[in-house]
Tab-separated table of C-alpha atoms and ligand atoms in Angstrom:
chain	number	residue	atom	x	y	z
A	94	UNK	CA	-20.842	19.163	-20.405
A	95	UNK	CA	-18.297	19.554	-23.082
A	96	UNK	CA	-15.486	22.120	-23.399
A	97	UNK	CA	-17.514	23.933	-25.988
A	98	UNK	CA	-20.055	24.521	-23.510
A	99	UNK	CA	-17.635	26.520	-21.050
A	100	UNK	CA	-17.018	28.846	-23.514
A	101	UNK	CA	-13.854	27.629	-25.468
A	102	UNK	CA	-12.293	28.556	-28.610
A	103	UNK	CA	-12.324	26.871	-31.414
A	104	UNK	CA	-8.641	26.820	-31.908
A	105	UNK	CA	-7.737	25.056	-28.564
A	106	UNK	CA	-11.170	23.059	-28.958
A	107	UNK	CA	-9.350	21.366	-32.138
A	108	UNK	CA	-5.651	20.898	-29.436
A	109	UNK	CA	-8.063	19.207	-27.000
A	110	UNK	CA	-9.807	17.111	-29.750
A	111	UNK	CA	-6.647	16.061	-30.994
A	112	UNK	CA	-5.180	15.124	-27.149
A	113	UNK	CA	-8.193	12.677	-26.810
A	114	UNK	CA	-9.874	15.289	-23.724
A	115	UNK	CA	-13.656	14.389	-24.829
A	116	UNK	CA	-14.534	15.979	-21.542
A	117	UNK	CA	-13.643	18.202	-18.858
A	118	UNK	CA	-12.807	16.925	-15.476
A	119	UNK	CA	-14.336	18.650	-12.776
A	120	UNK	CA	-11.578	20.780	-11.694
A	121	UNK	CA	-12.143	21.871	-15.426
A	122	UNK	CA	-15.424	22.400	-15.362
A	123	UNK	CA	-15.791	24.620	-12.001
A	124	UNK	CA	-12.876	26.339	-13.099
A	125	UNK	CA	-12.887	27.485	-16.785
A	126	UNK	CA	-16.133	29.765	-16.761
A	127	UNK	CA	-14.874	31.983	-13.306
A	128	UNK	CA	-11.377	32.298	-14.912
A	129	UNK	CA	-13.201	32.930	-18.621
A	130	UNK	CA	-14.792	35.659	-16.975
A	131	UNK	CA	-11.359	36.934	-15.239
A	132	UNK	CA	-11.764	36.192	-11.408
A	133	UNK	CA	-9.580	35.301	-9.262
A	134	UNK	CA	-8.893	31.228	-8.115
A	135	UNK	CA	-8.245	29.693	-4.929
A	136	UNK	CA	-8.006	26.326	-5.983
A	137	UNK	CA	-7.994	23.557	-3.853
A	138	UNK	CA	-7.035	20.318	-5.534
A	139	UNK	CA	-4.276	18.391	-6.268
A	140	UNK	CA	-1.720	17.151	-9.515
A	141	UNK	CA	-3.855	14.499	-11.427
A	142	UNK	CA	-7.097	16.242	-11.517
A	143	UNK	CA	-6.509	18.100	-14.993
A	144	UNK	CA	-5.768	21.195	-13.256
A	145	UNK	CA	-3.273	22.310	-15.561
A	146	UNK	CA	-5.738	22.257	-18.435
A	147	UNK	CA	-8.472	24.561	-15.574
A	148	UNK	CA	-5.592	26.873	-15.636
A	149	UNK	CA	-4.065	27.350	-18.726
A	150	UNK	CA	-6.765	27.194	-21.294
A	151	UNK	CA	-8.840	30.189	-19.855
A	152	UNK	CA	-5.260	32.159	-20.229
A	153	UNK	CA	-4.223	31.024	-23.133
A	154	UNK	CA	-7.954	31.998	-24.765
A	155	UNK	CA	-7.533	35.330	-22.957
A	156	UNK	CA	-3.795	35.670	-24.593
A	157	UNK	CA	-5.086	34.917	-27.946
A	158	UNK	CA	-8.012	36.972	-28.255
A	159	UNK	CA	-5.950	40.031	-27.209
A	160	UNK	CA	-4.346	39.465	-30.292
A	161	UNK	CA	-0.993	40.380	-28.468
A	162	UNK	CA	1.197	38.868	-30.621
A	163	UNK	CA	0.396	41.868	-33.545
A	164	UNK	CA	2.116	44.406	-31.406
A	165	UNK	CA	5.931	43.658	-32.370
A	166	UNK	CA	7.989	41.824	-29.238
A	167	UNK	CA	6.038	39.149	-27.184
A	168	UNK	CA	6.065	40.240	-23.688
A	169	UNK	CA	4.958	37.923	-20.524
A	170	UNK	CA	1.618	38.695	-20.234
A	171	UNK	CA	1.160	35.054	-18.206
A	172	UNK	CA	3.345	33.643	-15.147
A	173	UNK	CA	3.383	30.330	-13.378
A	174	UNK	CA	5.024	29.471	-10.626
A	175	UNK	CA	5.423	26.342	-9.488
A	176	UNK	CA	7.578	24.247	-7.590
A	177	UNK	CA	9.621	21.967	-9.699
A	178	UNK	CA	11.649	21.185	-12.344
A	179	UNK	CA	9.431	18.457	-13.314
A	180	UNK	CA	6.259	20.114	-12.969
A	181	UNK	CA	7.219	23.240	-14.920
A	182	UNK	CA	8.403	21.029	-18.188
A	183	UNK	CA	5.284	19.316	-17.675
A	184	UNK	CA	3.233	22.862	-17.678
A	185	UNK	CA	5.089	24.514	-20.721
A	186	UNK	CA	4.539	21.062	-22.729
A	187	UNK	CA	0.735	21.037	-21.779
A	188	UNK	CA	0.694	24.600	-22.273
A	189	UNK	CA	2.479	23.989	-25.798
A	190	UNK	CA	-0.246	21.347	-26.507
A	191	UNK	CA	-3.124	23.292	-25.663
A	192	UNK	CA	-1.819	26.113	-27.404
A	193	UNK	CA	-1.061	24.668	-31.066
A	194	UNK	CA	-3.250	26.442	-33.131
A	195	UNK	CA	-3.310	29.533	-31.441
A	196	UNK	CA	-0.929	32.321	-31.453
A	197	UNK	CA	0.612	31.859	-27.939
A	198	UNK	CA	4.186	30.933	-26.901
A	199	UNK	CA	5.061	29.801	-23.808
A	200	UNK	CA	8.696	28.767	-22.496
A	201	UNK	CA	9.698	27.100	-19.376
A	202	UNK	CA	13.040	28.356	-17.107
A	203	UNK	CA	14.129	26.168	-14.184
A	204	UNK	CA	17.517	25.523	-11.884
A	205	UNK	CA	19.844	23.174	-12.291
A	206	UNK	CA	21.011	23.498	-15.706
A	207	UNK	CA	22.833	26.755	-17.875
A	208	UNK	CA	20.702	29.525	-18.262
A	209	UNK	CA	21.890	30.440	-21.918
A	210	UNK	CA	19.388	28.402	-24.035
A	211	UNK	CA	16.246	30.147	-21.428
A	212	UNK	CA	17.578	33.641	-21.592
A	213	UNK	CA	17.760	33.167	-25.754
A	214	UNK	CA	13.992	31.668	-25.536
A	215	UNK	CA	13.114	34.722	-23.057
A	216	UNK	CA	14.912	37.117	-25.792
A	217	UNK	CA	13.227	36.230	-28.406
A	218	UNK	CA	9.826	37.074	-26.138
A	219	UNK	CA	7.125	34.787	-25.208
A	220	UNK	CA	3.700	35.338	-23.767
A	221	UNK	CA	3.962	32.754	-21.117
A	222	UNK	CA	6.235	32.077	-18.635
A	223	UNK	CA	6.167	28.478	-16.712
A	224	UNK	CA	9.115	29.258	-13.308
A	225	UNK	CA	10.871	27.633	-10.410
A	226	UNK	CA	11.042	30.341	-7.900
A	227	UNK	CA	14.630	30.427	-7.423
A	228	UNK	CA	15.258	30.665	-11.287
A	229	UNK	CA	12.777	33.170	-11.885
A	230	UNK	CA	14.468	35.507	-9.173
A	231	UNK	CA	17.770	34.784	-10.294
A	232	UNK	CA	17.207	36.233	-13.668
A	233	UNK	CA	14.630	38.623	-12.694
A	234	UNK	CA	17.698	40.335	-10.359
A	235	UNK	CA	19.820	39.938	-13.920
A	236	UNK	CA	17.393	42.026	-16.056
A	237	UNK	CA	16.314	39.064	-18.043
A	238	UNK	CA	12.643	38.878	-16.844
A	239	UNK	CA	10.244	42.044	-16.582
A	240	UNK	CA	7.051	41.055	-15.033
A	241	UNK	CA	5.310	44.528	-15.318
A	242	UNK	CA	3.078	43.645	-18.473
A	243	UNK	CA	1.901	40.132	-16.658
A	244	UNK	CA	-2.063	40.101	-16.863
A	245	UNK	CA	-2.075	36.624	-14.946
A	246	UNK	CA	-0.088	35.076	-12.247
A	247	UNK	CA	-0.613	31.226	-11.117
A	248	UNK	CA	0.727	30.153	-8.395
A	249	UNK	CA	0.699	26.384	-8.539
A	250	UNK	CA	1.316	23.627	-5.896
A	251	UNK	CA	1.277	26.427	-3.444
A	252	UNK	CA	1.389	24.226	-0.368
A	253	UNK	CA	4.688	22.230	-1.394
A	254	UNK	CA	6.118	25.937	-2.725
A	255	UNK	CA	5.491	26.393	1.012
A	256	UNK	CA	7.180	23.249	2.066
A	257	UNK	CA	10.370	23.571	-0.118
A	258	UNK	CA	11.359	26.883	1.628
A	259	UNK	CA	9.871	29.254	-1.012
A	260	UNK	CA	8.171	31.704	0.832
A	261	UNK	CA	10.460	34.474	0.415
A	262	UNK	CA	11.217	34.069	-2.903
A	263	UNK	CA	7.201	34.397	-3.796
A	264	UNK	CA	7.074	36.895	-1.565
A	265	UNK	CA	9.244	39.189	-3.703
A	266	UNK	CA	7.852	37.921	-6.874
A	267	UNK	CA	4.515	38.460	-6.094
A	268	UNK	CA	5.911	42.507	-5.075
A	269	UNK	CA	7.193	42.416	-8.562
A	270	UNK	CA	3.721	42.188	-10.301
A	271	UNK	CA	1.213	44.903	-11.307
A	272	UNK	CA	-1.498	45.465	-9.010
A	273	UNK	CA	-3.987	44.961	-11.734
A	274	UNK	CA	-4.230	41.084	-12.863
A	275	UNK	CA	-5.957	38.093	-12.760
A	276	UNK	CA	-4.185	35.746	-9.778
A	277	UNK	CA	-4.760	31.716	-10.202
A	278	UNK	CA	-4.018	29.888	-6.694
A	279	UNK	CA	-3.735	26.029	-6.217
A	280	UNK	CA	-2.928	23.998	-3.095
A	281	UNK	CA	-3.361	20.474	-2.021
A	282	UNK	CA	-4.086	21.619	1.345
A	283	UNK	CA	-5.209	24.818	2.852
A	284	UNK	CA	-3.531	24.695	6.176
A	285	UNK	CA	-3.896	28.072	8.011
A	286	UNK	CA	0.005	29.157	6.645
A	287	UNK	CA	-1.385	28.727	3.149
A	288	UNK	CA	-4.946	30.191	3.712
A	289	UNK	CA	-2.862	33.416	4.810
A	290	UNK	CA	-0.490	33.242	1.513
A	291	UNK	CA	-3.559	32.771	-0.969
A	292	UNK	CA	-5.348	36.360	1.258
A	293	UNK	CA	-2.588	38.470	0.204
A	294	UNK	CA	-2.179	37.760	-2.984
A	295	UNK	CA	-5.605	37.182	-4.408
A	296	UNK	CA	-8.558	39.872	-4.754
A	297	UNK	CA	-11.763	38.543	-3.923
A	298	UNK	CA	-11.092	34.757	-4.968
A	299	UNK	CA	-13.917	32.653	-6.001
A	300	UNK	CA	-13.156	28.939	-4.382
A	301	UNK	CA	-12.691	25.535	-6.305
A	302	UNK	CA	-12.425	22.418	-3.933
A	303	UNK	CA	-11.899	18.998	-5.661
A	304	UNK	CA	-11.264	16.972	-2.905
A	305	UNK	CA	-8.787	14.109	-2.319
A	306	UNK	CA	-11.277	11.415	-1.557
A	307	UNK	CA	-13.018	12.055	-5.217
A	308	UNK	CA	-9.501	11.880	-6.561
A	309	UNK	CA	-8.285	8.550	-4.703
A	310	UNK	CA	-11.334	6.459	-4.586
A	311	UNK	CA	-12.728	7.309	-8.590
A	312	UNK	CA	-9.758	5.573	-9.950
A	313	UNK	CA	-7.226	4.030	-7.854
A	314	UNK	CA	-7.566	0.689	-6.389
A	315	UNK	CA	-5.493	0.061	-3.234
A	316	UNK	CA	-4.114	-2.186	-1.617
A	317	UNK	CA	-2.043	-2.936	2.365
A	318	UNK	CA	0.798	-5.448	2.475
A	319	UNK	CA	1.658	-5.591	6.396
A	320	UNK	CA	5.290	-6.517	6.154
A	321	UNK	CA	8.240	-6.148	7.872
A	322	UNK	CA	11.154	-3.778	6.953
A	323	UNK	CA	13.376	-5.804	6.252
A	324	UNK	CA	10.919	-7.604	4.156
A	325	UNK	CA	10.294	-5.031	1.890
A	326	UNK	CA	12.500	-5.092	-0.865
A	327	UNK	CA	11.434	-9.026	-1.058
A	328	UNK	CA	8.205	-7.972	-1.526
A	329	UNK	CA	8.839	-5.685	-4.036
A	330	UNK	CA	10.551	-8.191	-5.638
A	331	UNK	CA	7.850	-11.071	-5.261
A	332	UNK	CA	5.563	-8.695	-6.564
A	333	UNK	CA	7.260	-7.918	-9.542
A	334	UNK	CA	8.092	-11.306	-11.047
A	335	UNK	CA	4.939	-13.156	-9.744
A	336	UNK	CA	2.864	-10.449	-11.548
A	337	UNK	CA	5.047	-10.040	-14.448
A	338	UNK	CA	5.411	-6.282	-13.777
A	339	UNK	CA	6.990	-4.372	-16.613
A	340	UNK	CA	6.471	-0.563	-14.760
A	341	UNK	CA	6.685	0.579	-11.551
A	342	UNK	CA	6.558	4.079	-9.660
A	343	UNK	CA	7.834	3.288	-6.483
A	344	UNK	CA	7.896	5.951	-3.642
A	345	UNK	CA	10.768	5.991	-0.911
A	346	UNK	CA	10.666	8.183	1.791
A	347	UNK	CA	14.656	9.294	2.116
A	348	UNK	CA	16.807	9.754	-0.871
A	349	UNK	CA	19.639	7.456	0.766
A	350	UNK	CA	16.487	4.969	0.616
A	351	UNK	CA	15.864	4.709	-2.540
A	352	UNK	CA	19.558	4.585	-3.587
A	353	UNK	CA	19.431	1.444	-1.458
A	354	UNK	CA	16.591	-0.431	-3.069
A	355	UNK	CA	18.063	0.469	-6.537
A	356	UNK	CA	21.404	-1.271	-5.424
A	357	UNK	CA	18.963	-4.201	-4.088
A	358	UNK	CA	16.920	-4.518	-7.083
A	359	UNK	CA	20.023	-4.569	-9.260
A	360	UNK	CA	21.383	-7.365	-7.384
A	361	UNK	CA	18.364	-9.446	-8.547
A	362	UNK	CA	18.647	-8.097	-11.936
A	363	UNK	CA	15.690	-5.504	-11.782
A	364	UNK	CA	16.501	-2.593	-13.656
A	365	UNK	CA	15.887	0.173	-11.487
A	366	UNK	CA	16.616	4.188	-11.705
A	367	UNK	CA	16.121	6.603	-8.461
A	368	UNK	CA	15.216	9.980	-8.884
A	369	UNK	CA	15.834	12.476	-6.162
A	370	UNK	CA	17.276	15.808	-4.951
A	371	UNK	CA	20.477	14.866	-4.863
A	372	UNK	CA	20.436	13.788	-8.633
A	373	UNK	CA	21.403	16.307	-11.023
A	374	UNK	CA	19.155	17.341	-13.326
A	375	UNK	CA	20.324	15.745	-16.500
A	376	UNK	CA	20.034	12.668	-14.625
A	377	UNK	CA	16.940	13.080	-13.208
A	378	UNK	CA	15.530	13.736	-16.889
A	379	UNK	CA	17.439	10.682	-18.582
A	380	UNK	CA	15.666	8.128	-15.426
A	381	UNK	CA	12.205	9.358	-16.111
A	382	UNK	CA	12.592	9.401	-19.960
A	383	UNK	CA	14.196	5.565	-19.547
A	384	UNK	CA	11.177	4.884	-17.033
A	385	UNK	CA	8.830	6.828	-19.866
A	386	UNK	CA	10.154	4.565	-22.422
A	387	UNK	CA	10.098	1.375	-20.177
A	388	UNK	CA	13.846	1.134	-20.774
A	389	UNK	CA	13.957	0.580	-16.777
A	390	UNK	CA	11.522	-0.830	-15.158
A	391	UNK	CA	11.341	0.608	-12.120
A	392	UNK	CA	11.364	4.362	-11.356
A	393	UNK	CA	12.164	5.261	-7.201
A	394	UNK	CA	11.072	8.483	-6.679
A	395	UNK	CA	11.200	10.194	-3.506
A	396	UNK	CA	8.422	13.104	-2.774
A	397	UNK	CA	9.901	15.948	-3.878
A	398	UNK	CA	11.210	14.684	-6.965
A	399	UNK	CA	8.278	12.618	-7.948
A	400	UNK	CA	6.242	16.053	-7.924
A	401	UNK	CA	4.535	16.169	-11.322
A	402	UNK	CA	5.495	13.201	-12.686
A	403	UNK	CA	3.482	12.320	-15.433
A	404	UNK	CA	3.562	9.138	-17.359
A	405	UNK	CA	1.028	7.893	-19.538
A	406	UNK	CA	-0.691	4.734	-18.948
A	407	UNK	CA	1.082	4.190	-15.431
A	408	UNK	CA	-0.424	1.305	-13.719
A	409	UNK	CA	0.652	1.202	-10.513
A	410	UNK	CA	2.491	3.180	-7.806
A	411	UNK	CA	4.072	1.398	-4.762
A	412	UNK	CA	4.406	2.902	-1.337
A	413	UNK	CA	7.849	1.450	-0.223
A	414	UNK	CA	7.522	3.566	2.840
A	415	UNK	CA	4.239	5.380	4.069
A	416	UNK	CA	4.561	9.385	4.060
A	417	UNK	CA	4.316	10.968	7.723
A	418	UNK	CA	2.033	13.628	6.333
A	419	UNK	CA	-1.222	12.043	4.785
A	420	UNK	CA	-2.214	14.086	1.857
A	421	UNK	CA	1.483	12.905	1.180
A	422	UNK	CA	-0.502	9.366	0.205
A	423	UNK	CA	-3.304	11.257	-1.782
A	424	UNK	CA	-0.641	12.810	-3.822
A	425	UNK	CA	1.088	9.809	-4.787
A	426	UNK	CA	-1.108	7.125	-5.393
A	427	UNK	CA	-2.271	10.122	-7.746
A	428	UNK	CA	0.388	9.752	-9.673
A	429	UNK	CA	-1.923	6.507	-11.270
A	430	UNK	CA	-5.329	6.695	-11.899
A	431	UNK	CA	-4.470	10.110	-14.106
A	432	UNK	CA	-7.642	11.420	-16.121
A	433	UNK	CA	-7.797	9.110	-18.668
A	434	UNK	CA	-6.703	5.364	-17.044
A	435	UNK	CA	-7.265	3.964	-13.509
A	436	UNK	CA	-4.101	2.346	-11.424
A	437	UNK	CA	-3.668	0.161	-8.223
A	438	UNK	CA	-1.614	1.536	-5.391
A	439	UNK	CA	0.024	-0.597	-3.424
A	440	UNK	CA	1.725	0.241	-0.036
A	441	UNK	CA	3.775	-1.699	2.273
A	442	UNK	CA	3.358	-0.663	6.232
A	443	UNK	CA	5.560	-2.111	8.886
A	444	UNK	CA	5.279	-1.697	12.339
A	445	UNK	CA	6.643	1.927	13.135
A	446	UNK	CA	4.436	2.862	10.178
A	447	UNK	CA	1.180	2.180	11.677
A	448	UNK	CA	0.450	5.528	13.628
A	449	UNK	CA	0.849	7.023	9.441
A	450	UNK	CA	-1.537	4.453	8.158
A	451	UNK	CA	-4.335	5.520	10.589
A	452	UNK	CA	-3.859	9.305	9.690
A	453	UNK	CA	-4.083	8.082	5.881
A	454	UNK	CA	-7.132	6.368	6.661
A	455	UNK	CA	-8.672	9.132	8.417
A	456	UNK	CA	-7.695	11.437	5.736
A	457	UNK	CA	-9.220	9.501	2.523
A	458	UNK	CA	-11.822	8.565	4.874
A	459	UNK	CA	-11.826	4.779	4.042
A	460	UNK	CA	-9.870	1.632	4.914
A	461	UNK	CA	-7.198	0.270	2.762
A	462	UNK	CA	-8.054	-3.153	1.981
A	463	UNK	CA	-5.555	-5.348	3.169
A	464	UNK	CA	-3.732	-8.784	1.356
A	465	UNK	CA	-2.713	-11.197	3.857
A	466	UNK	CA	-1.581	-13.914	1.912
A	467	UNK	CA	2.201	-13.242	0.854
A	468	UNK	CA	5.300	-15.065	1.467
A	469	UNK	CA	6.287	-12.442	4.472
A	470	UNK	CA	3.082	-12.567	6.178
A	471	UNK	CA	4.216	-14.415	8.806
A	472	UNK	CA	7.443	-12.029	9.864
A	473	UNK	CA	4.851	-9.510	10.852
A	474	UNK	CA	4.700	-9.095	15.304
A	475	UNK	CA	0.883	-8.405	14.916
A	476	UNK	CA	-1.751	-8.358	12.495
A	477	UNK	CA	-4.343	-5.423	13.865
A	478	UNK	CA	-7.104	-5.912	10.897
A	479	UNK	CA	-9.534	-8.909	11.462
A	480	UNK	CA	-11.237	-8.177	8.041
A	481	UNK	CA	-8.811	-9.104	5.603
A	482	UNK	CA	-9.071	-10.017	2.096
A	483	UNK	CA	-7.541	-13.888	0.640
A	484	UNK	CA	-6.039	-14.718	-2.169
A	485	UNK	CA	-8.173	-13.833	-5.494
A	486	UNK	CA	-10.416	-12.149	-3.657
A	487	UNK	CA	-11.514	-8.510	-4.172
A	488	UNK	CA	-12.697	-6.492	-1.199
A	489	UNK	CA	-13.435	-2.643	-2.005
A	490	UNK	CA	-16.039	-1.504	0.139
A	491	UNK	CA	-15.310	1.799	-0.361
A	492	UNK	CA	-18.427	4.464	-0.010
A	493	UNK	CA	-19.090	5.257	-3.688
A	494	UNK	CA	-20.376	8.878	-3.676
A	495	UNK	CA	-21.557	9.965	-6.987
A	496	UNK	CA	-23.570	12.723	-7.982
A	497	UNK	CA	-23.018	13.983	-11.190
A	498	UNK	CA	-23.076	12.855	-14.931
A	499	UNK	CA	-19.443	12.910	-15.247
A	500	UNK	CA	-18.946	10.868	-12.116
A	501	UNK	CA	-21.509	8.054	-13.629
A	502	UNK	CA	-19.750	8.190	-16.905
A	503	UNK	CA	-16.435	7.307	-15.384
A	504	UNK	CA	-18.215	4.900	-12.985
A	505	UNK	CA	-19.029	3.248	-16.490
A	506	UNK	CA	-16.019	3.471	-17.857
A	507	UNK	CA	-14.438	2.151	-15.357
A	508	UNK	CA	-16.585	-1.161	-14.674
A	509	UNK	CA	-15.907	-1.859	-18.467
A	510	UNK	CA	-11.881	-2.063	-17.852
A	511	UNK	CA	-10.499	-5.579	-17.217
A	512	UNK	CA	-9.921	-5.939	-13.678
A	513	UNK	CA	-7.232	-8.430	-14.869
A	514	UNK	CA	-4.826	-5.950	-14.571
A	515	UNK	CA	-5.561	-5.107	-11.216
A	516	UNK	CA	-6.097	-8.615	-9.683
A	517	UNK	CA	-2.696	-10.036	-10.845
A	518	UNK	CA	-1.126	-7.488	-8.363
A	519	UNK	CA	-3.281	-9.567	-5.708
A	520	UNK	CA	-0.976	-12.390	-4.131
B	39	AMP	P1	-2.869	17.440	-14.301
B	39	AMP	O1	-3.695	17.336	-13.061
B	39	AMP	O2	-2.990	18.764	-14.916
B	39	AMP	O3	-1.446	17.033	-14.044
B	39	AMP	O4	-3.479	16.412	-15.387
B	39	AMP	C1	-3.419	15.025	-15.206
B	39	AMP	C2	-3.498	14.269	-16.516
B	39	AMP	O5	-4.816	14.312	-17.039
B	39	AMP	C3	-2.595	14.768	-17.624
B	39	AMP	O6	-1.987	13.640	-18.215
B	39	AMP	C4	-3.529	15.428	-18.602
B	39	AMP	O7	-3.045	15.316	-19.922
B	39	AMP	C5	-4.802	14.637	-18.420
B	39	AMP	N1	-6.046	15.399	-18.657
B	39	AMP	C6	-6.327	16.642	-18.222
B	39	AMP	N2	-7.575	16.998	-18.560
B	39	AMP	C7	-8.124	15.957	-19.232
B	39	AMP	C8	-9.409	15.715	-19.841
B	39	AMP	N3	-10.371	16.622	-19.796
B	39	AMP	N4	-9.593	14.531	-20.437
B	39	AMP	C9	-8.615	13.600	-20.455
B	39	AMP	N5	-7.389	13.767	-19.910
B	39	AMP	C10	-7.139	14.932	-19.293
């Protein structure tokens, strides 16, 4: 299946072509013919899967054949909502991408920073509109933003949108739409609060599931370190010089954690960067570009922040903590393993952490295969796992459920990597 064969234009053919996107993920592939033909989308999948891409090329096609752009000022005639910052620069630059050689504009307005240089952008008109809730609001109450031409809505990362305290705010956006469009609705996770959200907003929705157990076990090799907490920052450390480790995602559950393994890591003369909600957001942009450009070596992230992140060619994440809430793991050990690469995850569990682990387990339906042989081994009260995996030796019995083409081709492409990198991470 190729992107031509879903019905795409030739102008964003030649933007994919020239991103390297030979062909479409699944997400892609389920999704671009139902939104070509302008149904609705509950979408059930998460960041990694090349979801932006399902989203934005059927509405950017749809923009660009409506030749919209003859009829004098640009007005939204796209909106996407998503949670934050992060994600919504990373939208309006795919967007921007996919767009190239077409005749659609997109800008991107977020908290945190001035509002000048987005109310000039939204001036001079644009077709699509990437939004934080809060931002969108605040200059939709200031007459900046008229959302009575929009044609589309997306409503991305509806579950964390959810999470983050955003109901409300949706709520009146979603009044602030015409009747008649085409609504685009992604979640993670379709608990019963979300299921509700998605009814009364979309008409009729056809359904999209890519689920989180194609996501994690297609790409991303994992790995358990049992140690103890007070361990961990050793660990981390261990890791990183016995493996030679230039890059680094690591995920922290509290902000004032992260701060603390930055100060630890710089003690040992690790550069290290935390990104968080208590950052502003210049300096939550200047740690991921230095983390982007491998100025620092190691990026902390907690959850929120670490929404969207999306750096090329990332290797491997490492759960400092375990989340409480599983698909919590599924989204970041997604942060590797993007489309085009595969990654090793790597968490550390400690004793409190255990009742997590299971629920992670249960979740991804498959045991993470645990190393036993490091330096802190011995500090941990009880080892529960009699099947463990020595030094050098690899140990994925993972089910392997394929059943398409595009899940043998990146079976194949993925036996023909090195497992070099991988294995050094094994100690
Ligand atoms: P997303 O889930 O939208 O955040 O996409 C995850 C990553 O996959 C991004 O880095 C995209 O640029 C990349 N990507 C999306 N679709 C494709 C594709 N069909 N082929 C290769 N890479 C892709």
């Amino acid at each position: 299946m190729t992107f031509k064969d879903l019905g795409v234009i030739d102008p964003i053919l030649k933007a994919l072509e020239a991103e390297g996107y030979s062909q479409p993920t699944p997400i892609q592939e389920q999704s671009i013919p139902i939104l070509l033909d302008r149904k609705d989308l509950l979408g059930c999948a998460q960041t990694g899967t090349g979801k932006t891409a399902a989203f934005s090329i059927p509405i950017i096609q749809h923009i660009h054949n409506s030749k919209a752009h003859e009829n004098g000022r640009r007005k939204i005639k796209a909106l996407i909502v998503t949670p934050t910052r992060e994600l919504a620069i990373q939208i309006g630059e795919n967007c921007t991408k996919y767009a190239r050689y077409t005749h659609v504009k997109n800008t991107v307005i977020f908290g945190g920073v001035k509002q000048g240089a987005q109310t000039n952008a939204l001036r001079n008109g644009v077709d699509i509109l990437v939004a934080t809730p809060g931002r969108l609001l605040d200059l939709m109450n200031q007459g900046y933003i008229s959302l009575k031409d929009v044609e589309y809505c997306v409503l991305d990362e509806a579950d964390h949108m959810l999470d983050m305290g955003f109901i409300h705010d949706i709520k009146k956006v979603i009044a602030a739409l015409p009747e008649k469009r085409q609504s685009l609705f992604f979640s993670a996770t379709m608990p019963q609060s979300i299921v509700k959200l998605s009814q009364s907003i979309l008409g009729n929705p056809e359904k999209v599931t890519i689920k989180p157990e194609q996501a994690t076990s297609e790409k991303v090799e994992q790995a358990l370190y049992y140690v103890s907490k007070k361990s961990k920052t050793k660990l981390l450390v261990h890791l990183m010089t016995e493996n030679e480790i230039d890059s680094v995602l690591v995920f922290s559950r509290t902000k004032h954690g992260a701060n603390k393994i930055v100060k630890q890591l710089d003690k040992v003369q690790i550069k290290a960067e935390a990104i968080h909600g208590n950052k502003s957001q210049g300096a939550r942009q200047r740690a991921l570009e230095n983390f982007k450009n491998r100025d620092t070596k190691v990026l902390i992230a907690t959850d929120i922040a670490a929404r969207g992140i999306d750096v090329d060619e990332l290797e491997l994440v490492i759960n400092y903590d375990l989340p409480n809430v599983p698909e919590t793991y599924v989204h970041r050990i997604g942060r590797t393993g993007r489309a085009k690469n595969s990654g090793v995850a790597i968490s550390f569990c400690n004793i409190e952490e255990r009742a997590y682990l299971k629920d992670i387990q249960k979740l991804i339906d498959q045991k993470i295969p645990v190393v036993t042989q490091h330096p802190f081994a011995d500090e941990v009260e009880e080892m529960p796992e009699k099947k463990t995996q020595t030094r050098g030796q690899r140990n994925y019995s993972k089910p392997q459920k394929r059943t398409s083409d595009s899940d043998n081709r990146a079976n194949r492409s993925r036996d023909k990597k090195s497992h070099k990198s991988k294995n050094k991470y094994r100690n």
